[in-house]
Tab-separated table of C-alpha atoms and ligand atoms in Angstrom:
chain	number	residue	atom	x	y	z
O	1	MET	CA	-0.812	-30.940	10.361
O	2	ASP	CA	-4.209	-29.749	8.039
O	3	ILE	CA	-3.498	-28.504	4.734
O	4	VAL	CA	-5.532	-25.497	2.486
O	5	ARG	CA	-5.401	-26.143	-0.940
O	6	VAL	CA	-5.292	-22.928	-3.156
O	7	GLY	CA	-5.616	-22.547	-7.233
O	8	ILE	CA	-4.792	-19.492	-8.468
O	9	CYS	CA	-7.013	-18.308	-12.034
O	10	GLY	CA	-4.318	-16.131	-13.737
O	11	LEU	CA	-0.807	-16.004	-13.659
O	12	GLY	CA	-0.285	-12.393	-14.869
O	13	THR	CA	1.271	-9.490	-12.317
O	14	VAL	CA	-1.362	-10.554	-9.212
O	15	GLY	CA	-1.738	-13.544	-9.966
O	16	GLY	CA	2.166	-14.635	-9.447
O	17	GLY	CA	2.816	-12.378	-6.877
O	18	THR	CA	0.602	-13.979	-4.852
O	19	LEU	CA	2.335	-17.408	-6.012
O	20	GLN	CA	5.566	-15.594	-4.879
O	21	VAL	CA	4.118	-14.596	-1.379
O	22	LEU	CA	2.429	-17.635	-0.560
O	23	GLN	CA	5.836	-20.272	-1.529
O	24	GLU	CA	8.966	-17.266	0.017
O	25	SER	CA	6.493	-17.171	3.619
O	26	SER	CA	5.466	-20.531	3.250
O	27	SER	CA	7.292	-21.143	6.900
O	28	GLU	CA	5.799	-18.075	8.363
O	29	ILE	CA	2.001	-19.259	6.945
O	30	SER	CA	2.341	-22.175	8.478
O	31	ALA	CA	2.404	-20.696	11.758
O	32	ARG	CA	-0.372	-18.321	11.731
O	33	THR	CA	-2.583	-20.416	10.613
O	34	ARG	CA	-1.715	-23.577	12.047
O	35	THR	CA	-2.312	-24.975	8.597
O	36	GLN	CA	-0.340	-25.705	5.425
O	37	VAL	CA	-1.199	-23.535	2.701
O	38	GLN	CA	-0.506	-25.000	-0.548
O	39	VAL	CA	-0.732	-24.089	-3.955
O	40	VAL	CA	-2.569	-26.777	-5.794
O	41	HIS	CA	-3.834	-25.991	-8.878
O	42	ILE	CA	-3.547	-22.675	-11.064
O	43	GLY	CA	-5.554	-22.075	-14.692
O	44	ALA	CA	-3.421	-19.615	-17.011
O	45	ARG	CA	-3.215	-19.425	-20.620
O	46	ARG	CA	0.532	-20.259	-20.685
O	47	GLU	CA	3.056	-21.060	-18.356
O	48	LYS	CA	6.021	-18.484	-16.677
O	49	PRO	CA	8.919	-19.910	-16.958
O	50	ASP	CA	9.737	-17.091	-13.719
O	51	TYR	CA	8.070	-18.664	-10.990
O	52	ASP	CA	8.631	-22.865	-9.142
O	53	LEU	CA	5.020	-24.435	-10.544
O	54	SER	CA	6.711	-28.025	-9.830
O	55	GLY	CA	4.169	-30.026	-7.921
O	56	ILE	CA	1.218	-27.863	-9.317
O	57	ARG	CA	-1.134	-28.471	-11.439
O	58	ILE	CA	-1.501	-26.288	-14.624
O	59	SER	CA	-4.224	-25.852	-16.476
O	60	GLN	CA	-5.597	-23.620	-19.103
O	61	ASP	CA	-9.059	-23.563	-18.932
O	62	ILE	CA	-9.892	-21.964	-15.512
O	63	PHE	CA	-12.800	-23.717	-14.825
O	64	GLU	CA	-10.674	-26.353	-14.894
O	65	VAL	CA	-10.339	-25.057	-11.008
O	66	ALA	CA	-13.091	-24.335	-10.392
O	67	ASN	CA	-14.767	-27.271	-10.574
O	68	ASP	CA	-11.090	-29.184	-8.983
O	69	PRO	CA	-12.364	-31.171	-5.934
O	70	ASP	CA	-9.270	-30.520	-4.461
O	71	VAL	CA	-9.535	-26.793	-4.293
O	72	ASP	CA	-10.623	-25.533	-1.305
O	73	VAL	CA	-9.759	-22.102	-1.877
O	74	LEU	CA	-10.094	-20.327	-5.332
O	75	VAL	CA	-8.035	-17.488	-5.962
O	76	GLU	CA	-9.050	-15.075	-8.762
O	77	THR	CA	-6.711	-12.586	-10.565
O	78	ILE	CA	-7.927	-12.236	-13.929
O	79	GLY	CA	-9.445	-8.956	-13.300
O	80	GLY	CA	-12.854	-7.713	-15.290
O	81	ILE	CA	-16.339	-8.560	-14.789
O	82	GLU	CA	-16.289	-11.470	-17.300
O	83	PRO	CA	-15.259	-14.400	-17.362
O	84	ALA	CA	-14.544	-13.821	-13.302
O	85	LYS	CA	-18.107	-13.116	-12.198
O	86	SER	CA	-18.549	-16.375	-14.211
O	87	LEU	CA	-15.995	-18.337	-12.491
O	88	VAL	CA	-16.880	-17.126	-8.804
O	89	LEU	CA	-20.251	-18.283	-8.709
O	90	GLN	CA	-19.105	-21.188	-10.336
O	91	ALA	CA	-16.052	-21.986	-7.457
O	92	ILE	CA	-18.999	-20.712	-4.695
O	93	ALA	CA	-20.960	-23.038	-6.346
O	94	ASN	CA	-18.892	-25.499	-5.593
O	95	GLY	CA	-18.184	-24.895	-1.873
O	96	LYS	CA	-15.124	-22.817	-1.783
O	97	ASP	CA	-13.803	-19.958	-0.261
O	98	VAL	CA	-12.949	-16.836	-2.846
O	99	VAL	CA	-10.608	-14.243	-2.584
O	100	THR	CA	-10.292	-11.574	-5.638
O	101	ALA	CA	-8.483	-8.539	-6.214
O	102	ASN	CA	-11.620	-7.765	-9.018
O	103	LYS	CA	-12.295	-3.990	-7.376
O	104	ALA	CA	-15.066	-3.539	-11.144
O	105	LEU	CA	-16.384	-7.182	-9.843
O	106	ILE	CA	-17.538	-6.536	-6.364
O	107	ALA	CA	-18.353	-2.653	-6.661
O	108	GLU	CA	-20.524	-3.967	-10.012
O	109	HIS	CA	-22.544	-7.495	-8.468
O	110	GLY	CA	-20.649	-8.039	-5.164
O	111	ASN	CA	-24.402	-7.532	-3.673
O	112	GLU	CA	-25.116	-10.914	-5.997
O	113	LEU	CA	-22.034	-12.560	-5.382
O	114	LEU	CA	-22.268	-11.939	-1.842
O	115	GLU	CA	-25.808	-13.409	-1.260
O	116	ALA	CA	-24.607	-16.473	-3.584
O	117	ALA	CA	-21.298	-16.987	-0.618
O	118	GLU	CA	-23.294	-16.237	2.361
O	119	LYS	CA	-26.330	-19.159	1.122
O	120	ALA	CA	-23.364	-21.417	0.105
O	121	GLY	CA	-21.436	-20.640	3.561
O	122	VAL	CA	-18.262	-20.158	2.083
O	123	THR	CA	-16.255	-16.341	2.371
O	124	LEU	CA	-15.724	-13.812	-1.251
O	125	SER	CA	-13.549	-12.014	0.642
O	126	PHE	CA	-11.542	-8.989	-1.555
O	127	GLU	CA	-9.086	-6.970	0.151
O	128	ALA	CA	-6.783	-6.448	-2.408
O	129	ALA	CA	-10.033	-5.139	-4.438
O	130	VAL	CA	-9.041	-1.536	-2.441
O	131	ALA	CA	-5.905	0.716	-2.151
O	132	GLY	CA	-3.389	-2.550	-1.999
O	133	ALA	CA	-1.356	-3.268	0.234
O	134	ILE	CA	-2.830	-1.053	2.615
O	135	PRO	CA	-5.270	-3.085	4.909
O	136	VAL	CA	-8.066	-0.621	4.421
O	137	ILE	CA	-10.609	-3.484	4.394
O	138	ARG	CA	-9.793	-5.201	7.870
O	139	ALA	CA	-9.047	-1.622	9.541
O	140	LEU	CA	-12.734	-0.373	8.968
O	141	ARG	CA	-14.636	-3.842	9.231
O	142	ASP	CA	-12.315	-4.934	11.805
O	143	GLY	CA	-10.422	-2.200	13.893
O	144	LEU	CA	-12.932	0.362	13.534
O	145	SER	CA	-15.927	-1.504	14.436
O	146	GLY	CA	-16.739	0.307	17.252
O	147	ASN	CA	-17.097	2.799	15.659
O	148	GLN	CA	-20.045	5.064	13.442
O	149	ILE	CA	-17.539	6.296	10.790
O	150	LYS	CA	-18.226	10.177	10.112
O	151	GLU	CA	-16.904	10.634	7.065
O	152	LEU	CA	-13.841	8.685	5.002
O	153	ALA	CA	-11.415	10.877	1.951
O	154	GLY	CA	-8.737	8.606	0.156
O	155	ILE	CA	-6.367	8.731	-2.524
O	156	ILE	CA	-7.496	4.836	-4.444
O	157	ASN	CA	-5.782	5.204	-7.655
O	158	GLY	CA	-2.757	5.536	-7.903
O	159	THR	CA	-2.612	6.002	-11.636
O	160	GLY	CA	-4.482	9.756	-10.696
O	161	ASN	CA	-2.375	10.908	-8.314
O	162	PHE	CA	1.129	9.833	-10.076
O	163	ILE	CA	-0.258	12.021	-13.131
O	164	LEU	CA	-1.463	15.469	-10.593
O	165	THR	CA	1.736	14.886	-9.007
O	166	GLU	CA	4.217	15.403	-11.721
O	167	MET	CA	1.492	17.902	-13.154
O	168	ARG	CA	2.167	20.472	-10.030
O	169	ASP	CA	6.071	19.377	-8.971
O	170	HIS	CA	7.742	18.973	-13.103
O	171	GLY	CA	5.229	20.885	-14.729
O	172	ARG	CA	4.517	18.127	-16.983
O	173	ALA	CA	1.849	17.442	-19.305
O	174	TYR	CA	-1.194	15.332	-18.723
O	175	GLU	CA	-0.826	12.909	-21.842
O	176	ASP	CA	3.200	12.691	-21.019
O	177	VAL	CA	3.094	11.497	-17.213
O	178	LEU	CA	-0.773	9.015	-18.106
O	179	GLN	CA	1.675	8.106	-21.309
O	180	GLU	CA	4.425	6.751	-18.540
O	181	ALA	CA	2.085	5.664	-16.034
O	182	GLN	CA	0.907	2.943	-18.476
O	183	GLU	CA	4.538	1.452	-19.646
O	184	LEU	CA	5.308	2.260	-15.360
O	185	GLY	CA	2.232	-0.827	-15.791
O	186	TYR	CA	0.064	1.438	-12.972
O	187	ALA	CA	-2.273	2.581	-15.171
O	188	GLU	CA	-5.783	-0.176	-15.914
O	189	ALA	CA	-5.752	-1.742	-19.600
O	190	ASP	CA	-8.533	1.291	-20.037
O	191	PRO	CA	-6.459	3.899	-18.762
O	192	THR	CA	-10.471	5.971	-18.722
O	193	PHE	CA	-10.428	3.747	-15.908
O	194	ASP	CA	-8.326	5.635	-14.031
O	195	VAL	CA	-8.466	9.582	-15.204
O	196	GLU	CA	-11.700	9.699	-15.393
O	197	GLY	CA	-12.424	8.281	-11.999
O	198	ILE	CA	-13.726	4.749	-12.462
O	199	ASP	CA	-11.841	2.710	-11.334
O	200	ALA	CA	-11.980	4.833	-7.933
O	201	ALA	CA	-15.263	4.834	-7.770
O	202	HIS	CA	-15.401	1.307	-7.762
O	203	LYS	CA	-13.509	0.965	-4.549
O	204	LEU	CA	-15.182	4.087	-2.810
O	205	CYS	CA	-18.236	1.199	-3.511
O	206	ILE	CA	-16.476	-0.696	-1.326
O	207	LEU	CA	-15.386	1.311	1.326
O	208	ALA	CA	-18.636	3.046	1.958
O	209	SER	CA	-20.492	-0.355	1.713
O	210	ILE	CA	-18.714	-1.137	4.775
O	211	ALA	CA	-18.196	1.831	6.577
O	212	TYR	CA	-21.878	2.515	6.290
O	213	GLY	CA	-23.929	-1.317	5.913
O	214	ILE	CA	-25.429	-0.447	3.271
O	215	PRO	CA	-25.941	-2.481	0.264
O	216	LEU	CA	-22.481	-1.988	-3.007
O	217	ALA	CA	-23.783	1.024	-4.951
O	218	PHE	CA	-21.859	1.497	-7.350
O	219	ASP	CA	-24.460	3.354	-10.023
O	220	GLU	CA	-25.252	6.113	-7.471
O	221	VAL	CA	-20.844	7.200	-6.644
O	222	TYR	CA	-20.633	10.293	-8.187
O	223	THR	CA	-18.065	10.706	-10.434
O	224	GLU	CA	-15.764	13.099	-12.221
O	225	GLY	CA	-11.984	12.239	-12.838
O	226	ILE	CA	-8.711	14.787	-13.281
O	227	SER	CA	-8.657	15.344	-17.066
O	228	LYS	CA	-10.295	18.662	-16.651
O	229	ILE	CA	-7.589	19.895	-14.089
O	230	GLN	CA	-5.503	22.411	-15.379
O	231	LYS	CA	-1.705	24.022	-14.715
O	232	SER	CA	-3.413	27.002	-13.524
O	233	ASP	CA	-5.592	25.471	-10.949
O	234	VAL	CA	-2.837	24.176	-9.388
O	235	LEU	CA	-1.091	26.656	-9.107
O	236	PHE	CA	-4.091	29.092	-7.516
O	237	ALA	CA	-5.002	26.107	-5.267
O	238	GLU	CA	-1.830	26.563	-3.830
O	239	GLU	CA	-1.676	29.825	-3.433
O	240	LEU	CA	-4.552	29.782	-1.754
O	241	GLY	CA	-2.950	27.181	0.405
O	242	TYR	CA	-4.176	24.314	-0.829
O	243	ARG	CA	-3.450	20.910	-3.408
O	244	ILE	CA	-5.614	19.548	-5.582
O	245	LYS	CA	-6.190	15.289	-5.077
O	246	HIS	CA	-8.088	13.183	-6.971
O	247	LEU	CA	-10.161	11.883	-3.653
O	248	GLY	CA	-12.758	9.890	-2.748
O	249	ILE	CA	-15.409	10.579	-0.202
O	250	ALA	CA	-18.218	8.854	1.554
O	251	LYS	CA	-19.726	11.393	4.439
O	252	ARG	CA	-22.837	10.693	6.587
O	253	THR	CA	-25.022	13.279	7.539
O	254	ASP	CA	-28.596	13.850	8.853
O	255	LYS	CA	-29.743	13.170	5.203
O	256	GLY	CA	-27.680	10.069	3.912
O	257	ILE	CA	-24.879	9.389	2.656
O	258	GLU	CA	-22.374	11.501	0.228
O	259	VAL	CA	-20.459	8.895	-1.829
O	260	ARG	CA	-18.115	10.811	-4.776
O	261	VAL	CA	-15.163	11.022	-6.573
O	262	HIS	CA	-14.010	13.986	-8.031
O	263	PRO	CA	-10.519	16.795	-7.703
O	264	THR	CA	-10.638	18.202	-4.577
O	265	LEU	CA	-8.832	20.793	-3.147
O	266	ILE	CA	-7.408	20.081	0.281
O	267	PRO	CA	-5.454	22.376	3.302
O	268	GLU	CA	-1.448	22.032	2.330
O	269	GLU	CA	-0.694	21.021	6.355
O	270	VAL	CA	-3.272	18.267	6.811
O	271	LEU	CA	-0.793	14.503	5.850
O	272	LEU	CA	-3.699	13.391	2.783
O	273	SER	CA	-1.827	15.989	0.811
O	274	LYS	CA	1.681	14.907	0.961
O	275	VAL	CA	0.569	12.181	-0.230
O	276	GLU	CA	2.737	11.839	-3.896
O	277	GLY	CA	2.739	9.987	-6.767
O	278	VAL	CA	1.653	6.396	-7.018
O	279	MET	CA	1.101	5.887	-3.744
O	280	ASN	CA	-2.630	5.465	-1.522
O	281	ALA	CA	-3.667	7.100	1.289
O	282	VAL	CA	-7.030	6.163	3.275
O	283	TRP	CA	-8.496	8.631	5.889
O	284	ILE	CA	-10.960	7.704	8.267
O	285	ASP	CA	-12.533	9.867	10.672
O	286	GLY	CA	-15.003	7.646	13.326
O	287	ASP	CA	-17.209	9.440	16.621
O	288	ALA	CA	-14.308	6.997	18.861
O	289	SER	CA	-11.703	6.751	17.255
O	290	GLY	CA	-11.330	9.636	15.640
O	291	PRO	CA	-9.145	10.688	12.533
O	292	THR	CA	-6.977	7.828	11.502
O	293	LEU	CA	-4.869	7.541	8.226
O	294	TYR	CA	-3.640	4.938	6.236
O	295	TYR	CA	-1.159	4.330	3.395
O	296	GLY	CA	0.654	2.165	1.496
O	297	ALA	CA	1.221	0.865	-2.195
O	298	GLY	CA	-2.179	1.141	-4.082
O	299	ALA	CA	-0.450	-1.724	-6.898
O	300	GLY	CA	1.771	-3.651	-7.908
O	301	ALA	CA	3.439	-7.576	-8.001
O	302	LEU	CA	3.623	-7.897	-3.942
O	303	PRO	CA	1.401	-4.737	-2.512
O	304	THR	CA	-1.343	-6.516	-3.944
O	305	ALA	CA	-0.830	-9.989	-3.670
O	306	SER	CA	0.558	-9.383	-0.097
O	307	SER	CA	-3.586	-8.027	0.884
O	308	ILE	CA	-4.178	-11.206	-1.700
O	309	VAL	CA	-2.569	-13.556	0.887
O	310	SER	CA	-4.054	-12.068	3.893
O	311	ASP	CA	-6.899	-12.992	2.850
O	312	ILE	CA	-6.519	-16.385	2.563
O	313	VAL	CA	-5.075	-16.403	5.615
O	314	GLU	CA	-8.191	-15.391	7.523
O	315	ILE	CA	-9.630	-17.850	5.888
O	316	ALA	CA	-7.403	-21.013	6.815
O	317	ARG	CA	-7.780	-19.784	9.944
O	318	SER	CA	-10.644	-19.978	10.278
O	319	ARG	CA	-11.713	-22.770	8.618
O	320	GLN	CA	-8.882	-24.293	11.245
O	321	ALA	CA	-10.858	-22.530	13.882
O	322	GLY	CA	-14.220	-24.882	12.198
O	323	PHE	CA	-16.300	-22.236	10.609
O	324	ALA	CA	-16.687	-21.015	7.527
O	325	VAL	CA	-17.224	-17.692	7.646
O	326	SER	CA	-15.577	-15.382	10.469
O	327	VAL	CA	-16.178	-11.664	9.476
O	328	PRO	CA	-19.078	-10.923	7.156
O	329	PRO	CA	-17.244	-9.900	4.228
O	330	LEU	CA	-18.726	-6.159	4.159
O	331	GLY	CA	-18.990	-6.230	7.907
O	332	VAL	CA	-22.290	-7.413	8.567
O	333	ASP	CA	-24.489	-9.494	7.161
O	334	LEU	CA	-26.716	-9.290	4.034
O	335	ALA	CA	-30.233	-9.155	5.936
O	336	ASN	CA	-28.068	-6.271	8.752
O	337	GLN	CA	-26.956	-3.637	5.552
O	338	LYS	CA	-29.196	-0.211	6.372
O	339	ASN	CA	-31.367	1.284	3.861
O	340	LEU	CA	-29.338	4.735	4.399
O	341	PRO	CA	-30.218	6.795	1.230
O	342	VAL	CA	-27.244	7.527	-1.106
O	343	LEU	CA	-27.396	11.414	-2.005
O	344	PRO	CA	-27.738	12.548	-5.254
O	345	ILE	CA	-25.253	15.400	-6.034
O	346	GLY	CA	-27.274	18.493	-5.776
O	347	GLU	CA	-28.025	17.599	-1.932
O	348	CYS	CA	-24.230	17.507	-1.140
O	349	LYS	CA	-22.781	20.223	0.712
O	350	THR	CA	-19.283	21.658	-0.019
O	351	ALA	CA	-17.015	24.739	-0.221
O	352	PHE	CA	-15.772	25.708	-4.108
O	353	PHE	CA	-13.313	26.781	-5.532
O	354	MET	CA	-14.090	28.599	-8.685
O	355	HIS	CA	-11.320	30.367	-11.524
O	356	ILE	CA	-13.387	32.896	-13.600
O	357	THR	CA	-12.027	34.417	-16.677
O	358	ALA	CA	-13.319	37.635	-17.310
O	359	ALA	CA	-12.877	40.739	-19.287
O	360	ASN	CA	-11.354	44.001	-17.586
O	361	LYS	CA	-13.766	45.608	-17.101
O	362	SER	CA	-15.190	48.097	-13.510
O	363	GLY	CA	-17.943	46.648	-11.757
O	364	VAL	CA	-17.038	42.441	-12.578
O	365	MET	CA	-16.022	41.857	-8.964
O	366	LEU	CA	-19.373	43.501	-7.180
O	367	ALA	CA	-21.619	41.112	-10.243
O	368	ILE	CA	-19.145	38.240	-9.533
O	369	THR	CA	-20.057	38.983	-5.490
O	370	LYS	CA	-23.407	40.009	-6.110
O	371	VAL	CA	-24.851	36.911	-7.758
O	372	LEU	CA	-22.982	34.908	-4.971
O	373	THR	CA	-24.046	37.055	-1.777
O	374	GLU	CA	-27.385	36.690	-3.115
O	375	ALA	CA	-27.195	32.600	-2.934
O	376	GLY	CA	-26.252	33.032	0.251
O	377	VAL	CA	-22.770	31.528	-1.084
O	378	SER	CA	-20.442	34.029	1.426
O	379	ILE	CA	-16.210	34.169	-0.104
O	380	ASP	CA	-13.829	32.543	2.296
O	381	ALA	CA	-10.694	33.961	-0.145
O	382	MET	CA	-10.355	35.271	-3.402
O	383	ILE	CA	-7.508	36.544	-5.577
O	384	GLN	CA	-7.416	38.400	-8.425
O	385	LYS	CA	-4.424	38.449	-11.414
O	386	GLU	CA	-3.703	41.274	-13.519
O	387	ALA	CA	-4.394	40.685	-17.066
O	388	GLU	CA	-1.319	39.366	-19.140
O	389	PRO	CA	0.256	41.216	-21.738
O	390	GLY	CA	-1.983	42.609	-24.680
O	391	SER	CA	-5.039	41.048	-23.283
O	392	ASN	CA	-8.046	42.401	-21.247
O	393	HIS	CA	-8.962	39.252	-19.804
O	394	VAL	CA	-7.813	38.703	-16.158
O	395	PRO	CA	-8.217	35.284	-14.125
O	396	ILE	CA	-10.130	35.711	-10.773
O	397	ALA	CA	-9.971	32.451	-8.052
O	398	LEU	CA	-11.950	32.207	-5.283
O	399	VAL	CA	-13.344	29.683	-2.564
O	400	THR	CA	-16.993	30.095	-0.632
O	401	SER	CA	-18.212	28.910	1.875
O	402	VAL	CA	-19.688	25.207	2.380
O	403	ALA	CA	-22.762	25.837	0.073
O	404	LEU	CA	-24.998	22.927	-1.001
O	405	GLU	CA	-24.408	22.409	-4.386
O	406	SER	CA	-27.707	22.861	-5.941
O	407	VAL	CA	-27.200	25.812	-4.514
O	408	LEU	CA	-23.640	26.454	-6.189
O	409	ASN	CA	-24.840	25.241	-9.526
O	410	SER	CA	-27.738	28.144	-9.846
O	411	ALA	CA	-25.255	30.553	-9.307
O	412	VAL	CA	-22.537	29.716	-11.224
O	413	GLU	CA	-24.954	29.579	-14.196
O	414	LYS	CA	-25.383	33.552	-12.986
O	415	ILE	CA	-22.256	33.998	-13.082
O	416	GLU	CA	-22.049	32.706	-16.219
O	417	ALA	CA	-24.660	34.518	-17.750
O	418	LEU	CA	-22.867	37.618	-16.809
O	419	GLU	CA	-21.399	39.744	-19.593
O	420	GLU	CA	-17.930	39.877	-18.165
O	421	ILE	CA	-17.130	36.770	-17.972
O	422	VAL	CA	-15.441	35.430	-21.072
O	423	LYS	CA	-15.362	31.228	-20.879
O	424	PRO	CA	-16.507	29.096	-18.347
O	425	LEU	CA	-15.603	28.885	-15.080
O	426	VAL	CA	-13.292	25.642	-13.713
O	427	ARG	CA	-14.645	25.127	-10.394
O	428	PHE	CA	-13.604	21.579	-8.224
O	429	ARG	CA	-14.669	21.307	-4.401
O	430	VAL	CA	-13.213	21.760	-0.823
O	431	GLU	CA	-12.301	19.877	1.801
O	432	ALA	CA	-10.821	20.735	4.767
O	433	LEU	CA	-10.437	17.143	6.372
O	434	GLU	CA	-10.813	18.593	9.882
O	435	ALA	CA	-11.079	15.718	12.328
H	1	HSE	N1	-5.254	1.331	-11.673
H	1	HSE	C1	-4.800	1.348	-10.636
H	1	HSE	C2	-4.562	2.380	-9.800
H	1	HSE	C3	-4.373	-0.245	-10.240
H	1	HSE	O1	-3.798	3.210	-10.896
H	1	HSE	O2	-4.031	2.790	-8.990
H	1	HSE	C4	-4.701	-0.389	-8.793
H	1	HSE	O3	-5.939	-0.831	-8.336
């Protein structure tokens, strides 16, 4: 039986999980690939007593793995941009296939890395970079390859979803839940990547590129985090029949592609609104398939390793079949990518939720509705509460019809300039997620 020799760089949570899955499922993997997949070299600063490393060469310098002629496939699990990028380029230059879980690396430098891989005739795979265990890249790239993707929307950061769930269900403070997410190992090394939406933007950038056959364009992903969401917004949203989720959304329009990450009100009856805690889910609406939904663990050692090993299996199968590159990693060869524009946020269209705090004076509602009417924005739902005892400020929440963001922005400026409005209004986008 042929042997596919694997080198793993990094023996932390994900690298260790990958070794464990390759060892524990070796007979299934052999049957599925008609080869023997063997870990032959590990690059890690420290050996870990929890793993069986017998027969495996260990190097403290990860570049020794990239330069090892006995390694066919290099698995990069060290994370971050450097030295991961140089390591991957070195492995590609040495003719190795590469598997990575590194979403930042692929989103920010994937165009360059994929070009190098394509020229070298090797594969660069990254199923584990998006939504952990969920095989969503393969679903988009292969399972839905007969479709034009109308829209996709995903809960693709477990830490953010955990924070929102705990705030809503247990009334916990944002900082307190974030600290727990860090202690549980869900959060990124720099947790601002989670709460400011950067991690989700990395993942969405990859999904949008595959869905629409466009180059990776991380700098064009509109990104907002969850730190502005208050308990009062969550309660108003619920009263209006919505849940607030932090979504990555990619949508095809006549003018281009919307690619945006932000807190979003979604109807409480759609399945995505039931995805709680650290779980991830991606909803994809294809023109032929209709809506489809993919759900699972978005992080963790074994869930992430499950996706890494699926990439190794794909490489082993194509090596066995006699060709190095089977499916292009982004679904199309780089030369066949489309030049569709990513729309600036001002040109995106959504409905909006607004939470307005106004002085309790007669005519305030009229003033607000007048601004919206003049902008051509209608109001679909509205709630006004009584002022708290001792306060003359009334909270108002409303949901608008679908409007161009730039039009809505001008209306918001005019509402905030009204003398009855006592503080900047809070607003979030609303998505119906209808098929
Ligand atoms: N920090 C990430 C999350 C880990 O919370 O989803 C998985 O990418």
